[in-house]
Short mmCIF file of C-alpha atoms and ligand atoms in Angstrom, two decimals:
data_model
loop_
_atom_site.label_atom_id
_atom_site.label_comp_id
_atom_site.label_asym_id
_atom_site.label_seq_id
_atom_site.Cartn_x
_atom_site.Cartn_y
_atom_site.Cartn_z
CA MET A 1 22.10 -183.07 137.57
CA PRO A 2 21.46 -182.28 141.25
CA LEU A 3 22.01 -185.90 142.41
CA THR A 4 25.40 -187.57 142.72
CA THR A 5 26.10 -190.99 144.17
CA ILE A 6 29.52 -192.02 145.34
CA VAL A 7 29.98 -195.76 145.36
CA GLY A 8 32.85 -198.14 146.10
CA ALA A 9 33.65 -199.98 142.87
CA LEU A 10 35.33 -203.05 144.42
CA TRP A 11 35.29 -204.54 147.96
CA GLY A 12 35.19 -201.24 149.85
CA ASP A 13 38.05 -199.32 151.47
CA GLU A 14 38.72 -197.53 148.19
CA GLY A 15 39.55 -194.24 149.88
CA LYS A 16 36.10 -192.72 149.40
CA GLY A 17 36.71 -190.11 152.12
CA LYS A 18 38.91 -187.80 150.07
CA VAL A 19 36.60 -187.80 147.03
CA VAL A 20 33.46 -187.51 149.13
CA ASP A 21 34.89 -184.52 150.94
CA ALA A 22 35.87 -182.78 147.69
CA ILE A 23 32.36 -183.26 146.24
CA ASN A 24 30.69 -182.23 149.49
CA GLU A 25 32.21 -178.81 149.18
CA GLU A 26 29.61 -178.06 146.49
CA ALA A 27 26.73 -180.06 148.02
CA ASP A 28 23.76 -178.85 150.07
CA VAL A 29 22.65 -182.20 151.49
CA ILE A 30 24.65 -185.39 152.17
CA VAL A 31 22.81 -188.68 152.65
CA LYS A 32 23.97 -192.14 153.73
CA ALA A 33 21.72 -194.89 152.46
CA ASN A 34 23.18 -198.31 153.31
CA GLY A 35 25.34 -200.19 155.80
CA GLY A 36 26.04 -199.22 159.38
CA GLY A 37 28.83 -199.53 161.91
CA ASN A 38 30.72 -201.89 159.58
CA ALA A 39 31.86 -198.92 157.48
CA GLY A 40 34.60 -196.60 158.54
CA THR A 41 35.57 -193.64 156.41
CA THR A 42 38.75 -191.76 157.16
CA TYR A 43 38.97 -188.03 156.46
CA VAL A 44 42.15 -185.99 156.61
CA ILE A 45 41.27 -182.42 157.58
CA GLY A 46 44.44 -180.36 157.89
CA ASP A 47 46.67 -182.37 160.18
CA LYS A 48 43.70 -184.08 161.85
CA LYS A 49 42.43 -187.55 160.95
CA VAL A 50 38.73 -188.15 161.60
CA ILE A 51 37.11 -191.60 161.28
CA LEU A 52 33.33 -191.67 160.97
CA HIS A 53 31.36 -194.90 160.98
CA LEU A 54 27.76 -193.74 160.89
CA LEU A 55 27.51 -190.01 160.35
CA PRO A 56 27.65 -188.71 156.78
CA SER A 57 30.73 -186.68 155.95
CA GLY A 58 28.53 -183.57 155.62
CA VAL A 59 28.85 -183.14 159.40
CA LEU A 60 32.48 -182.13 158.86
CA ARG A 61 31.29 -179.09 156.90
CA GLY A 62 28.18 -178.30 158.93
CA LYS A 63 25.91 -179.34 156.01
CA ARG A 64 22.51 -181.01 156.26
CA SER A 65 23.39 -184.67 156.87
CA LEU A 66 20.85 -187.46 156.65
CA LEU A 67 20.69 -191.16 157.53
CA ALA A 68 18.16 -192.84 155.23
CA GLN A 69 15.88 -195.84 155.75
CA GLY A 70 18.31 -198.30 154.11
CA MET A 71 20.93 -197.87 156.81
CA VAL A 72 21.18 -199.63 160.14
CA ALA A 73 22.71 -197.93 163.16
CA ARG A 74 23.88 -198.77 166.64
CA PRO A 75 22.39 -196.15 168.97
CA ASP A 76 25.33 -195.93 171.39
CA GLN A 77 27.75 -195.52 168.48
CA LEU A 78 25.53 -192.79 167.05
CA CYS A 79 25.47 -190.96 170.40
CA LYS A 80 29.25 -191.19 170.64
CA GLU A 81 29.84 -189.82 167.14
CA ILE A 82 27.29 -187.06 167.68
CA GLU A 83 29.05 -185.92 170.87
CA GLU A 84 32.11 -185.02 168.80
CA PHE A 85 30.27 -182.23 166.97
CA ASP A 86 28.62 -178.98 168.00
CA ASN A 87 25.38 -177.85 166.34
CA LEU A 88 24.84 -180.90 164.17
CA ASN A 89 22.45 -180.48 161.27
CA LEU A 90 21.45 -184.14 161.34
CA GLY A 91 18.28 -186.03 160.36
CA ILE A 92 17.56 -189.73 160.93
CA ASP A 93 14.74 -191.55 159.15
CA PRO A 94 12.16 -193.09 161.53
CA ARG A 95 12.17 -196.26 159.38
CA LEU A 96 15.87 -196.96 159.88
CA HIS A 97 16.55 -200.17 161.83
CA MET A 98 18.60 -200.13 165.01
CA THR A 99 21.47 -202.48 165.71
CA LEU A 100 21.37 -203.43 169.37
CA HIS A 101 24.03 -205.25 171.32
CA TYR A 102 22.32 -208.63 170.96
CA HIS A 103 22.82 -208.31 167.19
CA LEU A 104 26.55 -208.02 167.78
CA ALA A 105 26.42 -211.06 170.08
CA LEU A 106 24.67 -213.09 167.36
CA ASP A 107 27.05 -211.97 164.61
CA TYR A 108 29.97 -212.95 166.87
CA ALA A 109 28.47 -216.32 167.86
CA ARG A 110 27.82 -217.30 164.24
CA GLU A 111 31.32 -216.42 163.14
CA LYS A 112 32.76 -218.31 166.11
CA ALA A 113 30.59 -221.36 165.44
CA ALA A 114 31.67 -221.39 161.77
CA ASP A 115 35.34 -221.24 162.79
CA LEU A 116 34.88 -224.01 165.36
CA LYS A 117 33.13 -226.17 162.79
CA ALA A 118 35.98 -225.61 160.31
CA LYS A 119 38.49 -226.65 162.97
CA GLY A 120 36.46 -229.77 163.73
CA ASP A 121 36.44 -230.58 160.01
CA ASN A 122 40.21 -230.01 159.89
CA LYS A 123 39.88 -227.14 157.45
CA THR A 124 42.15 -224.11 157.71
CA SER A 125 39.35 -221.77 156.78
CA GLY A 126 35.67 -222.43 157.07
CA GLY A 127 32.27 -220.92 156.59
CA ALA A 128 33.10 -217.78 158.58
CA ILE A 129 32.55 -214.66 156.51
CA GLY A 130 35.05 -212.59 158.42
CA THR A 131 32.38 -210.00 159.22
CA THR A 132 33.26 -206.82 161.05
CA LEU A 133 31.26 -208.25 164.02
CA SER A 134 29.15 -205.10 164.00
CA GLY A 135 25.82 -206.95 164.05
CA ILE A 136 24.96 -205.94 160.49
CA GLY A 137 23.63 -209.29 159.21
CA PRO A 138 21.41 -209.95 162.25
CA THR A 139 19.95 -206.41 162.09
CA TYR A 140 18.93 -206.65 158.43
CA GLU A 141 17.70 -210.18 159.11
CA GLN A 142 15.34 -208.90 161.81
CA GLN A 143 14.16 -206.16 159.50
CA LYS A 144 13.13 -208.81 156.98
CA SER A 145 11.52 -211.02 159.63
CA ARG A 146 9.60 -207.93 160.82
CA ALA A 147 10.82 -208.22 164.40
CA GLY A 148 13.32 -205.34 164.28
CA ILE A 149 13.32 -202.10 166.23
CA ARG A 150 13.25 -199.00 164.06
CA PHE A 151 14.46 -195.55 165.01
CA PHE A 152 10.78 -194.68 165.43
CA GLU A 153 10.31 -197.30 168.18
CA LEU A 154 13.64 -196.46 169.80
CA CYS A 155 12.39 -192.93 170.39
CA GLY A 156 8.80 -193.96 171.20
CA ASP A 157 6.90 -195.47 174.11
CA GLU A 158 9.36 -196.72 176.75
CA ALA A 159 7.34 -199.69 178.01
CA LYS A 160 6.76 -200.99 174.47
CA LEU A 161 10.44 -200.55 173.65
CA ARG A 162 11.49 -202.53 176.72
CA GLN A 163 9.08 -205.32 175.79
CA LYS A 164 10.44 -205.54 172.27
CA VAL A 165 14.06 -205.49 173.41
CA LYS A 166 13.29 -208.32 175.84
CA ALA A 167 11.60 -210.44 173.17
CA ASN A 168 14.51 -209.94 170.77
CA TYR A 169 17.14 -210.55 173.42
CA GLU A 170 15.51 -213.86 174.38
CA TYR A 171 15.13 -214.87 170.74
CA VAL A 172 18.82 -214.25 170.07
CA GLN A 173 19.83 -215.94 173.32
CA GLY A 174 17.92 -219.05 172.20
CA ILE A 175 19.85 -219.21 168.92
CA ILE A 176 23.20 -218.63 170.60
CA ARG A 177 22.49 -221.37 173.15
CA GLN A 178 21.62 -223.76 170.34
CA LEU A 179 25.07 -223.08 168.93
CA GLY A 180 26.47 -224.10 172.33
CA LEU A 181 27.78 -220.60 173.00
CA GLU A 182 27.27 -217.79 175.52
CA MET A 183 25.57 -214.41 175.14
CA VAL A 184 28.74 -212.32 174.87
CA MET A 185 29.77 -209.28 172.87
CA PRO A 186 33.03 -209.00 170.99
CA ASP A 187 35.45 -206.38 172.25
CA ARG A 188 38.00 -205.78 169.47
CA LYS A 189 41.43 -204.60 170.45
CA ILE A 190 44.85 -204.15 168.96
CA ILE A 191 47.38 -205.48 171.47
CA GLU A 192 51.07 -205.21 170.51
CA GLY A 193 50.09 -204.79 166.87
CA LYS A 194 47.87 -207.90 166.92
CA TYR A 195 44.12 -207.92 166.36
CA VAL A 196 42.44 -209.66 169.33
CA ILE A 197 38.85 -210.10 170.41
CA GLU A 198 37.75 -210.44 174.01
CA ASP A 199 34.37 -211.68 175.23
CA VAL A 200 32.20 -209.29 177.23
CA PRO A 201 29.06 -210.75 178.87
CA LEU A 202 25.81 -209.13 177.76
CA SER A 203 22.71 -208.84 179.96
CA LEU A 204 19.13 -207.97 179.05
CA GLU A 205 19.25 -204.99 181.45
CA GLN A 206 22.22 -203.54 179.56
CA CYS A 207 20.39 -203.84 176.25
CA GLU A 208 17.22 -202.26 177.62
CA GLU A 209 19.00 -199.33 179.28
CA LEU A 210 21.07 -198.67 176.20
CA ALA A 211 18.00 -198.57 173.99
CA VAL A 212 15.92 -196.39 176.31
CA GLU A 213 18.67 -193.88 177.15
CA SER A 214 19.92 -193.47 173.61
CA GLY A 215 16.36 -193.13 172.29
CA LYS A 216 15.86 -190.14 174.60
CA LYS A 217 19.07 -188.51 173.36
CA LEU A 218 18.48 -189.15 169.67
CA LYS A 219 14.77 -188.32 169.36
CA ARG A 220 15.43 -184.70 168.35
CA TYR A 221 17.11 -185.87 165.13
CA MET A 222 14.08 -187.72 163.73
CA ALA A 223 13.24 -186.57 160.19
CA ASP A 224 11.31 -188.02 157.24
CA VAL A 225 14.41 -188.36 155.09
CA ALA A 226 12.54 -189.64 152.00
CA ASP A 227 10.28 -186.60 152.01
CA GLU A 228 13.11 -184.20 152.80
CA VAL A 229 15.31 -185.47 149.94
CA LEU A 230 12.40 -185.24 147.49
CA THR A 231 11.68 -181.67 148.56
CA ALA A 232 15.37 -180.74 148.35
CA TYR A 233 15.51 -182.24 144.85
CA LYS A 234 12.48 -180.25 143.71
CA GLU A 235 14.04 -177.08 145.09
CA GLY A 236 17.13 -177.75 142.95
CA LYS A 237 19.41 -178.43 145.91
CA LYS A 238 22.55 -180.45 145.29
CA ILE A 239 22.38 -183.84 146.97
CA VAL A 240 25.15 -186.40 147.50
CA PHE A 241 24.49 -190.04 148.35
CA GLN A 242 27.54 -191.28 150.18
CA GLY A 243 27.90 -195.02 149.62
CA ALA A 244 29.37 -197.49 152.09
CA GLN A 245 31.33 -200.72 151.46
CA GLY A 246 31.85 -201.69 147.80
CA THR A 247 29.91 -203.24 144.93
CA LEU A 248 31.37 -206.74 145.32
CA LEU A 249 30.02 -206.84 148.88
CA ASP A 250 26.45 -206.24 147.65
CA ILE A 251 24.00 -208.74 149.18
CA GLY A 252 22.58 -209.71 145.79
CA PHE A 253 25.34 -209.09 143.25
CA GLY A 254 28.50 -209.51 145.34
CA ASN A 255 30.35 -212.72 146.16
CA TYR A 256 27.45 -214.26 148.10
CA PRO A 257 27.63 -215.45 150.88
CA LYS A 258 30.89 -213.55 151.51
CA VAL A 259 29.06 -210.24 151.38
CA THR A 260 27.53 -207.64 153.63
CA SER A 261 23.77 -207.57 154.19
CA SER A 262 22.76 -204.40 152.37
CA GLU A 263 22.46 -203.34 148.75
CA VAL A 264 25.58 -201.43 147.93
CA ARG A 265 25.13 -200.60 144.21
CA ALA A 266 24.34 -197.06 143.07
CA PRO A 267 20.80 -197.77 141.78
CA ALA A 268 19.89 -199.16 145.21
CA VAL A 269 19.94 -195.64 146.69
CA TYR A 270 16.55 -194.92 145.14
CA THR A 271 14.84 -197.63 147.19
CA ALA A 272 17.06 -197.16 150.24
CA VAL A 273 16.23 -193.45 150.46
CA GLY A 274 12.68 -193.73 149.09
CA ILE A 275 12.74 -191.44 146.05
CA PRO A 276 11.89 -191.97 142.36
CA ALA A 277 14.69 -192.87 139.94
CA PHE A 278 15.67 -189.32 138.91
CA PRO A 279 18.78 -189.06 136.72
CA MET A 280 21.99 -188.99 138.72
CA LYS A 281 25.74 -188.93 138.37
CA VAL A 282 27.51 -192.03 139.64
CA VAL A 283 31.10 -191.65 140.74
CA GLY A 284 32.79 -195.03 141.21
CA ILE A 285 35.74 -194.97 143.55
CA VAL A 286 38.37 -197.43 142.43
CA LYS A 287 41.61 -197.96 144.28
CA ALA A 288 44.63 -198.54 142.02
CA TYR A 289 44.91 -202.03 143.54
CA PRO A 290 42.04 -204.03 145.07
CA THR A 291 41.99 -204.98 148.75
CA LYS A 292 39.63 -207.20 150.67
CA VAL A 293 38.91 -207.86 154.31
CA GLY A 294 37.01 -211.00 155.16
CA SER A 295 37.03 -214.29 153.31
CA GLY A 296 36.10 -215.03 149.69
CA PRO A 297 38.09 -215.36 146.47
CA VAL A 298 40.21 -212.52 145.10
CA VAL A 299 41.43 -213.77 141.72
CA THR A 300 44.46 -211.45 141.52
CA CYS A 301 45.33 -211.87 145.22
CA LEU A 302 48.98 -211.43 146.14
CA ASP A 303 48.45 -212.99 149.57
CA CYS A 304 47.89 -216.64 148.65
CA GLN A 305 44.12 -216.22 149.12
CA LYS A 306 44.69 -216.79 152.83
CA TRP A 307 42.33 -215.13 155.30
CA PRO A 308 43.10 -213.85 157.87
CA VAL A 309 46.27 -212.62 156.20
CA ASP A 310 49.44 -214.27 157.42
CA GLU A 311 51.70 -211.26 156.98
CA SER A 312 54.88 -213.31 157.35
CA PHE A 313 53.97 -215.28 154.20
CA SER A 314 52.92 -212.38 152.06
CA ASP A 315 54.29 -211.57 148.66
CA PRO A 316 56.86 -208.70 148.76
CA VAL A 317 54.72 -206.46 146.52
CA ALA A 318 51.68 -207.02 148.77
CA LYS A 319 53.80 -206.21 151.80
CA ILE A 320 55.04 -202.95 150.27
CA ILE A 321 51.55 -201.87 149.22
CA ARG A 322 49.97 -202.83 152.55
CA GLU A 323 52.61 -200.95 154.48
CA ARG A 324 52.54 -197.81 152.33
CA GLY A 325 48.78 -197.79 152.07
CA GLN A 326 48.28 -198.71 155.75
CA GLU A 327 45.87 -201.33 154.50
CA LYS A 328 44.21 -202.18 157.80
CA GLY A 329 40.48 -201.92 158.48
CA ALA A 330 39.25 -198.59 159.93
CA THR A 331 36.59 -200.51 161.88
CA THR A 332 38.46 -203.70 162.80
CA GLY A 333 42.20 -203.01 162.47
CA ARG A 334 42.58 -206.26 160.48
CA ALA A 335 45.20 -206.44 157.70
CA ARG A 336 43.60 -206.36 154.23
CA ARG A 337 44.48 -208.76 151.42
CA VAL A 338 46.03 -207.01 148.45
CA GLY A 339 45.73 -207.89 144.74
CA TRP A 340 46.92 -206.73 141.34
CA PRO A 341 44.52 -204.35 139.59
CA ASP A 342 41.66 -206.31 138.01
CA MET A 343 39.72 -204.98 135.01
CA VAL A 344 37.36 -207.98 134.99
CA ILE A 345 35.79 -207.00 138.31
CA LEU A 346 35.83 -203.33 137.43
CA LYS A 347 33.90 -204.00 134.23
CA TYR A 348 31.34 -206.06 136.19
CA SER A 349 31.05 -203.26 138.72
CA ASN A 350 30.51 -200.70 135.96
CA ASN A 351 27.76 -202.85 134.44
CA LEU A 352 25.91 -202.81 137.76
CA ASN A 353 26.45 -199.16 138.65
CA GLY A 354 26.65 -197.27 135.37
CA PHE A 355 29.57 -195.06 136.35
CA THR A 356 29.44 -191.61 134.84
CA ASP A 357 32.90 -191.01 136.32
CA LEU A 358 35.65 -193.04 137.90
CA ALA A 359 37.84 -191.69 140.67
CA LEU A 360 41.16 -193.54 140.75
CA THR A 361 42.64 -193.41 144.25
CA ARG A 362 46.07 -194.18 145.68
CA PHE A 363 47.62 -194.24 142.22
CA ASP A 364 50.94 -192.94 143.60
CA LEU A 365 51.36 -196.13 145.65
CA LEU A 366 52.07 -198.15 142.50
CA SER A 367 54.55 -195.70 141.03
CA ASP A 368 57.79 -197.66 141.64
CA ILE A 369 56.44 -201.18 141.20
CA ASN A 370 57.89 -202.75 138.10
CA PRO A 371 56.14 -204.07 136.17
CA ILE A 372 52.58 -203.34 137.30
CA LYS A 373 50.44 -206.31 136.34
CA VAL A 374 46.88 -205.50 135.32
CA CYS A 375 44.43 -208.39 134.95
CA VAL A 376 42.47 -208.11 131.71
CA ALA A 377 40.80 -211.55 131.59
CA TYR A 378 40.47 -214.81 133.49
CA MET A 379 41.16 -218.35 132.38
CA ILE A 380 38.48 -220.55 133.95
CA ASP A 381 38.62 -224.29 133.19
CA GLY A 382 40.56 -223.70 129.97
CA LYS A 383 38.30 -220.88 128.73
CA VAL A 384 39.33 -217.22 128.52
CA THR A 385 36.67 -214.79 129.69
CA ASP A 386 36.31 -211.16 130.72
CA LYS A 387 32.93 -211.86 132.38
CA TYR A 388 32.90 -212.08 136.18
CA PRO A 389 30.93 -215.02 137.65
CA ALA A 390 30.36 -213.28 141.00
CA TRP A 391 27.91 -215.97 142.10
CA ASP A 392 30.23 -218.97 141.65
CA LEU A 393 32.96 -218.81 144.29
CA ASP A 394 34.42 -222.17 143.26
CA ALA A 395 34.91 -220.98 139.68
CA LEU A 396 36.51 -217.79 141.00
CA THR A 397 38.87 -219.87 143.14
CA ARG A 398 39.91 -221.86 140.05
CA ALA A 399 40.21 -218.75 137.83
CA LYS A 400 43.72 -217.81 136.68
CA PRO A 401 44.34 -214.13 135.99
CA LEU A 402 45.74 -213.10 132.58
CA TYR A 403 47.84 -209.97 132.85
CA ALA A 404 48.93 -207.04 130.76
CA GLU A 405 52.13 -205.44 132.05
CA ILE A 406 52.67 -201.75 132.53
CA PRO A 407 56.16 -200.37 133.17
CA CYS A 408 56.99 -198.54 136.38
CA PHE A 409 56.10 -194.85 135.94
CA GLY A 410 57.97 -193.13 138.80
CA ASP A 411 56.97 -190.39 141.22
CA ILE A 412 53.68 -188.69 140.32
CA THR A 413 52.89 -187.05 143.66
CA GLY A 414 53.69 -183.53 142.38
CA ILE A 415 51.68 -183.78 139.15
CA ARG A 416 48.40 -181.83 138.87
CA ASN A 417 47.60 -182.06 135.13
CA TYR A 418 46.72 -185.25 133.33
CA ASP A 419 48.87 -184.35 130.33
CA ASP A 420 51.96 -184.21 132.56
CA LEU A 421 51.62 -187.83 133.74
CA PRO A 422 54.29 -190.24 132.50
CA SER A 423 53.22 -192.53 129.65
CA GLY A 424 53.05 -195.69 131.85
CA ALA A 425 50.57 -193.93 134.16
CA LYS A 426 48.46 -192.80 131.19
CA GLN A 427 48.55 -196.36 129.80
CA PHE A 428 47.08 -197.58 133.12
CA VAL A 429 44.30 -194.99 133.07
CA GLU A 430 43.47 -195.68 129.42
CA LEU A 431 43.24 -199.41 130.08
CA MET A 432 40.76 -198.70 132.86
CA GLU A 433 38.69 -196.48 130.57
CA LYS A 434 38.77 -199.00 127.74
CA SER A 435 37.67 -201.83 130.05
CA THR A 436 34.71 -199.92 131.47
CA GLY A 437 33.78 -197.24 128.97
CA ALA A 438 33.71 -194.76 131.88
CA PRO A 439 36.01 -191.72 132.04
CA VAL A 440 38.60 -191.60 134.81
CA SER A 441 37.99 -187.99 135.76
CA ILE A 442 39.56 -187.85 139.23
CA ILE A 443 43.04 -189.21 139.97
CA SER A 444 44.44 -189.08 143.46
CA VAL A 445 48.24 -188.90 143.56
CA GLY A 446 48.76 -188.41 147.30
CA PRO A 447 46.87 -188.06 150.58
CA GLU A 448 46.59 -184.25 150.60
CA ARG A 449 43.49 -182.61 149.12
CA SER A 450 45.70 -180.70 146.70
CA GLN A 451 47.24 -183.94 145.39
CA THR A 452 44.38 -184.59 143.01
CA ILE A 453 44.12 -184.38 139.22
CA PHE A 454 40.67 -183.38 137.93
CA ARG A 455 39.93 -184.03 134.23
CA ASN A 456 36.82 -182.10 133.18
CA PHE A 457 35.11 -183.29 136.36
CA LYS A 458 31.79 -181.79 137.37
CA ALA A 459 30.48 -182.88 140.77
CA PHE A 460 26.83 -182.27 139.69
P1 IMP B 501 29.55 -207.31 157.75
O1 IMP B 501 29.12 -206.19 156.84
O2 IMP B 501 30.20 -206.83 159.01
O3 IMP B 501 28.48 -208.32 157.98
O4 IMP B 501 30.72 -208.12 156.98
C1 IMP B 501 30.48 -208.85 155.79
C2 IMP B 501 31.67 -208.73 154.85
O5 IMP B 501 31.77 -207.39 154.38
C3 IMP B 501 33.02 -209.04 155.49
O6 IMP B 501 33.87 -209.62 154.52
C4 IMP B 501 33.55 -207.67 155.87
O7 IMP B 501 34.95 -207.65 156.01
C5 IMP B 501 33.06 -206.85 154.71
N1 IMP B 501 32.88 -205.42 155.01
C6 IMP B 501 31.87 -204.86 155.71
N2 IMP B 501 32.02 -203.53 155.78
C7 IMP B 501 33.14 -203.24 155.10
C8 IMP B 501 33.80 -202.00 154.79
O8 IMP B 501 33.39 -200.90 155.15
N3 IMP B 501 34.94 -202.14 154.04
C9 IMP B 501 35.40 -203.33 153.60
N4 IMP B 501 34.82 -204.49 153.88
C10 IMP B 501 33.69 -204.45 154.61
#
């Protein structure tokens, strides 16, 4: 099969970078189809760490790299990432919607207003989603309301672009004023290890200049991605769709409203790219333990469900995992909540994606935890179930995890063959396979590229 999709099986941050890079070695074309500046994928190339938010990982290998219609992108962020590379082989679909700074201002204002309302209601946590403040929701919202600015307009007639930016800026300003807030952008910083956000005023002139100038720089990358992918497919080229975020953040099937604003599931790539539903391989990336940034229930959470995480209150196992795994957002720097492995959500995720393979990442991080608890079912209101009610956040908050226990399996970082894994580690893998019906064909046992076990894995 010349098509392979790589998709986060849980709430994102599964360590897709390592798997994506390994598969890319064999690929001709790499396409991103959803999300935008909210994603951040970390790649370790030799002793260098590279974090990409928008560009597909193909740019690291000089391969044809495409941004499809289903993505959204901030033009200044695109320009900045592009500057890091010489001779980029990049194509951007004219239909892709642009995130402009007023989208970030609106995202920020809404989150702030939700927090303020929660404080007024004397609640410790409120309606805030805990977004990455990257303007994702407002950009997709404007796409649906048909007021958005596509890549095509960004690179088109300057006077028309200015007019549209002005109309959108004023529209957003009106909403923000209604919330009793100012038109400011969030500037995220880590100061003395703490995540802080500072307000930066945002003018119409700034937004206009940014749009016009970046449009001029980016115009040369315009390409009909839908047509190009179809042609590449017909020519038998190997194509990778590099997913962003994770299945439980899907706008329709995730934990709505605590979700992102794009379709994250593997089958959504067909509509996001604009190609027929040809057969494809679906590699689900599943971290050995789930993590989540942002609010919303995590049934097996080790951090008292609290968001933002209060690290001084955290469970010792969560602390160890977070520290070892450096579980902080690549985009925001916020600490991620950590949970015990959960087969109920993985099964749900498999039902939505149809994994042909699972790639288990960060398995070595669990090696000395004893016992490892693996959730196999939930008890909700006195009933045992292995079905995941993703749509009912109250039921998920009441759900009690039922665990199987797996004994500590010791250091596995030097193992390269599945048969050489200790029995506890194999038990874990087999439980995952039994719960989903999908083979675990990639197991990552350390950060290096060589620290990977492949079990009859074929990338295409
Ligand atoms: P947004 O996508 O910035 O609107 O954020 C919506 C929700 O998705 C929040 O809970 C975010 O923390 C989460 N989210 C967005 N992008 C990522 C990602 O790349 N990894 C993990 N969580 C993400």
